[in-house]
Amino acid sequence: MATYKKRSRKNISKSNSNANLNSTKQVFETLDDSASKTEIFVNKYQKYLSGGVLVLVFIFVLYFSYNKLFFEPKVEEANLEIFTAQKYFNEASNNENNSDSLYKLSLEGAEGKFGFLDIIDSYKGTPAANISYYYSGIAYFNLEKYDLAIKYLNDFRSNDEILSSLAMSTIGDSFIQLNQLNDGLDYFEKALSKANDNSFIMPIILNKAGDLSLFLGKKSKANKYFNQIKDDFPKSKQANIIEMKISESE
């Protein structure tokens, strides 16, 4: 009859201990192998890694030096140069009798000073050049050069809700003058998205968009714009005759 031989706890414990030692040994061998491979990789590519770090440091130093030694002085110089152009622009805005010649001076410069067009050409990338796109576009609109107004205002960039919406709205007005009415409406709608419910500029643009939509036979769209004036801007100048416009768009 076969008999069951009970293994001693001592032997089992010894067996488990040996297994654990072997497992631990394998882990350390794996770690040593990984470390060796990493060391080989680092030694092999050390020149390239060091070179990469040096390149990053060089780029940072170059960027910092460019800003400090070149770009910042250029910004300050542009801010000084734009003063005369702004002076002529402001005079043109307040002088109906001689506005054309003053707008031209603001664009082209005078008294040995730069105009907005010179600022754009000579100080690209500066805030002064950016705002010069806006001034140039408005000046060209007032000079009835609508294609140039569109060109320069489209190049203007700003986070200011009033300036951004005015730029888009003036592009819309320019397209209307060029008899491109659907393009004009598109830009009025872009202007509305920039205006961000500003109580000064929003009802003006809503009224333009409503009037143009009504003229184009888009009554439902016109009705929406007119009702927005009634609901959101009841104290605005545009709200004075809004009931009549709403009835026309129904």
Coordinates of C-alpha atoms in Angstrom, one line a residue:
M1 CA 0.0 0.0 0.0
A2 CA 1.4 3.3 -1.0
T3 CA 2.1 5.7 1.9
Y4 CA 2.1 9.4 1.9
K5 CA 5.3 11.0 2.9
K6 CA 4.8 14.3 4.6
R7 CA 7.3 16.9 3.6
S8 CA 9.0 18.6 6.5
R9 CA 8.2 22.3 7.1
K10 CA 12.0 22.8 7.2
N11 CA 12.4 21.6 3.6
I12 CA 9.4 23.7 2.3
S13 CA 10.7 26.8 4.1
K14 CA 14.2 26.2 2.7
S15 CA 12.7 25.8 -0.9
N16 CA 10.7 29.0 -0.6
S17 CA 13.7 30.9 0.7
N18 CA 15.8 29.7 -2.3
A19 CA 13.1 30.7 -4.7
N20 CA 12.9 34.1 -3.2
L21 CA 16.6 34.6 -3.3
N22 CA 16.7 33.5 -7.0
S23 CA 13.8 35.9 -7.8
T24 CA 15.5 38.8 -6.0
K25 CA 18.8 38.0 -7.8
Q26 CA 17.0 38.1 -11.1
V27 CA 15.5 41.5 -10.3
F28 CA 18.9 43.0 -9.4
E29 CA 20.4 41.4 -12.5
T30 CA 17.7 43.0 -14.6
L31 CA 18.2 46.4 -12.9
D32 CA 22.0 46.1 -13.4
D33 CA 21.4 45.2 -17.0
S34 CA 19.1 48.2 -17.5
A35 CA 21.5 50.5 -15.8
S36 CA 24.3 49.2 -17.9
K37 CA 22.3 49.8 -21.1
T38 CA 21.4 53.3 -19.9
E39 CA 25.1 54.0 -19.1
I40 CA 26.1 52.7 -22.6
F41 CA 23.4 54.9 -24.2
V42 CA 24.5 58.0 -22.2
N43 CA 28.2 57.4 -23.0
K44 CA 27.4 56.7 -26.6
Y45 CA 25.2 59.8 -27.1
Q46 CA 26.7 62.1 -24.5
K47 CA 28.1 64.5 -27.0
Y48 CA 24.7 64.8 -28.7
L49 CA 22.8 65.2 -25.4
S50 CA 25.3 67.8 -24.2
G51 CA 25.0 69.5 -27.6
G52 CA 21.2 69.6 -27.4
V53 CA 21.3 71.2 -23.9
L54 CA 23.8 73.8 -25.3
V55 CA 21.5 74.5 -28.2
L56 CA 18.5 75.1 -25.9
V57 CA 20.6 77.4 -23.7
F58 CA 21.9 79.2 -26.8
I59 CA 18.3 79.7 -28.1
F60 CA 17.2 81.1 -24.7
V61 CA 20.1 83.5 -24.6
L62 CA 19.6 84.6 -28.2
Y63 CA 15.9 85.2 -27.6
F64 CA 16.5 87.1 -24.4
S65 CA 19.3 89.2 -26.0
Y66 CA 17.1 89.9 -29.1
N67 CA 14.2 91.1 -26.9
K68 CA 16.5 93.2 -24.6
L69 CA 18.9 94.6 -27.2
F70 CA 16.8 94.9 -30.3
F71 CA 13.0 94.4 -30.0
E72 CA 12.4 96.5 -26.9
P73 CA 14.3 99.6 -28.2
K74 CA 12.5 99.1 -31.5
V75 CA 9.1 99.2 -29.7
E76 CA 10.1 102.4 -27.9
E77 CA 11.3 104.0 -31.1
A78 CA 8.1 103.1 -32.9
N79 CA 5.9 104.5 -30.0
L80 CA 7.7 107.8 -30.4
E81 CA 7.5 107.8 -34.2
I82 CA 3.7 107.2 -34.3
F83 CA 2.9 110.4 -32.4
T84 CA 2.8 112.7 -35.4
A85 CA 0.7 110.3 -37.5
Q86 CA -1.8 110.1 -34.6
K87 CA -1.9 113.8 -34.3
Y88 CA -2.9 114.3 -38.0
F89 CA -5.5 111.5 -37.7
N90 CA -7.1 113.1 -34.6
E91 CA -7.2 116.4 -36.4
A92 CA -8.8 114.8 -39.4
S93 CA -11.5 113.2 -37.3
N94 CA -12.4 116.6 -35.7
N95 CA -12.1 118.7 -38.9
E96 CA -14.7 118.0 -41.6
N97 CA -13.4 120.8 -43.9
N98 CA -9.9 119.7 -44.3
S99 CA -10.1 116.0 -43.3
D100 CA -8.9 114.4 -46.6
S101 CA -5.5 116.2 -46.6
L102 CA -5.1 115.5 -42.9
Y103 CA -5.9 111.8 -43.3
K104 CA -3.3 111.6 -46.1
L105 CA -0.7 113.2 -43.9
S106 CA -1.5 110.7 -41.2
L107 CA -0.9 107.9 -43.7
E108 CA 2.2 109.3 -45.4
G109 CA 3.8 111.4 -42.7
A110 CA 5.1 115.0 -42.7
E111 CA 7.6 117.3 -41.0
G112 CA 10.2 114.6 -41.4
K113 CA 8.1 112.2 -39.4
F114 CA 6.7 108.8 -40.3
G115 CA 3.1 108.2 -41.2
F116 CA 1.2 105.0 -40.4
L117 CA 2.4 103.3 -43.6
D118 CA 6.0 104.0 -42.7
I119 CA 5.4 102.6 -39.2
I120 CA 4.0 99.4 -40.7
D121 CA 7.0 99.0 -43.0
S122 CA 9.7 100.0 -40.6
Y123 CA 8.5 98.5 -37.3
K124 CA 6.9 95.2 -38.2
G125 CA 5.8 93.1 -35.2
T126 CA 5.5 96.0 -32.8
P127 CA 2.3 97.2 -31.1
A128 CA 2.7 100.6 -33.0
A129 CA 2.7 98.8 -36.4
N130 CA -0.3 96.8 -35.4
I131 CA -2.4 99.8 -34.4
S132 CA -1.2 101.5 -37.5
Y133 CA -3.1 98.9 -39.5
Y134 CA -6.2 100.0 -37.8
Y135 CA -5.6 103.8 -38.2
S136 CA -4.7 103.2 -41.9
G137 CA -7.9 101.2 -42.6
I138 CA -10.1 103.9 -41.0
A139 CA -8.2 106.7 -42.9
Y140 CA -8.6 104.9 -46.2
F141 CA -12.3 104.4 -45.5
N142 CA -12.8 108.1 -44.9
L143 CA -10.8 108.7 -48.1
E144 CA -13.3 106.4 -49.9
K145 CA -10.6 103.9 -50.8
Y146 CA -12.6 101.0 -49.6
D147 CA -10.4 98.2 -51.0
L148 CA -7.4 99.5 -49.1
A149 CA -9.6 100.0 -45.9
I150 CA -10.5 96.3 -46.1
K151 CA -6.9 95.3 -46.7
Y152 CA -5.4 97.2 -43.7
L153 CA -8.3 96.5 -41.2
N154 CA -8.0 92.8 -42.0
D155 CA -4.4 92.8 -40.9
F156 CA -5.2 94.5 -37.5
R157 CA -5.2 92.2 -34.4
S158 CA -6.5 93.2 -31.0
N159 CA -8.1 91.7 -27.9
D160 CA -9.9 95.0 -27.3
E161 CA -13.6 94.3 -28.0
I162 CA -14.4 97.9 -29.1
L163 CA -11.5 98.2 -31.5
S164 CA -11.9 94.7 -32.9
S165 CA -15.7 95.1 -33.5
L166 CA -15.2 98.6 -35.0
A167 CA -12.6 97.2 -37.4
M168 CA -14.9 94.4 -38.5
S169 CA -17.9 96.7 -38.8
T170 CA -15.9 99.2 -40.9
I171 CA -14.9 96.3 -43.2
G172 CA -18.6 95.5 -43.5
D173 CA -19.3 99.2 -44.4
S174 CA -16.5 99.1 -47.0
F175 CA -18.0 96.0 -48.7
I176 CA -21.4 97.7 -48.8
Q177 CA -19.8 100.7 -50.5
L178 CA -18.3 98.2 -53.0
N179 CA -21.8 96.8 -53.5
Q180 CA -20.8 93.4 -52.0
L181 CA -23.7 93.3 -49.6
N182 CA -23.5 89.7 -48.5
D183 CA -19.8 90.2 -47.6
G184 CA -20.9 93.3 -45.7
L185 CA -23.4 91.3 -43.6
D186 CA -20.8 88.6 -42.9
Y187 CA -18.5 91.2 -41.4
F188 CA -21.3 92.8 -39.4
E189 CA -21.9 89.4 -37.9
K190 CA -18.2 89.0 -37.2
A191 CA -18.2 92.4 -35.5
L192 CA -21.1 91.3 -33.3
S193 CA -19.2 88.2 -32.2
K194 CA -16.3 90.5 -31.2
A195 CA -18.4 93.2 -29.4
N196 CA -19.2 90.9 -26.5
D197 CA -22.5 92.6 -25.6
N198 CA -20.8 96.0 -25.2
S199 CA -23.6 98.5 -24.6
F200 CA -21.9 101.2 -26.7
I201 CA -21.0 99.4 -29.9
M202 CA -23.4 96.4 -29.9
P203 CA -26.7 98.2 -30.7
I204 CA -25.0 100.2 -33.5
I205 CA -23.9 97.0 -35.2
L206 CA -27.1 95.2 -34.5
N207 CA -29.0 98.0 -36.2
K208 CA -26.7 97.9 -39.3
A209 CA -27.0 94.1 -39.5
G210 CA -30.8 94.3 -39.2
D211 CA -31.2 97.0 -41.8
L212 CA -28.9 95.2 -44.3
S213 CA -30.7 91.8 -43.6
L214 CA -34.0 93.5 -44.2
F215 CA -32.8 95.0 -47.5
L216 CA -31.5 91.6 -48.6
G217 CA -34.9 90.0 -47.9
K218 CA -33.7 88.1 -44.9
K219 CA -36.6 89.1 -42.7
S220 CA -36.2 86.4 -39.9
K221 CA -32.5 87.4 -39.4
A222 CA -33.4 91.1 -39.4
N223 CA -36.2 90.5 -36.9
K224 CA -33.8 88.7 -34.6
Y225 CA -31.3 91.6 -34.6
F226 CA -34.1 94.2 -34.1
N227 CA -35.6 92.3 -31.2
Q228 CA -32.1 91.9 -29.6
I229 CA -31.9 95.7 -29.6
K230 CA -35.4 96.0 -28.0
D231 CA -34.6 93.3 -25.3
D232 CA -31.0 94.0 -24.5
F233 CA -30.4 97.6 -25.2
P234 CA -33.8 99.4 -24.6
K235 CA -32.0 102.7 -23.6
S236 CA -29.9 102.9 -26.7
K237 CA -30.5 105.5 -29.4
Q238 CA -31.2 102.6 -31.9
A239 CA -34.1 101.5 -29.7
N240 CA -36.1 104.7 -30.3
I241 CA -37.8 103.4 -33.5
I242 CA -37.1 99.7 -33.1
E243 CA -40.8 98.8 -32.9
M244 CA -41.4 100.1 -36.4
K245 CA -38.4 98.1 -37.7
I246 CA -39.6 95.0 -35.9
S247 CA -43.0 95.3 -37.6
E248 CA -41.3 95.7 -41.0
S249 CA -39.3 92.5 -40.5
E250 CA -42.3 90.3 -39.5

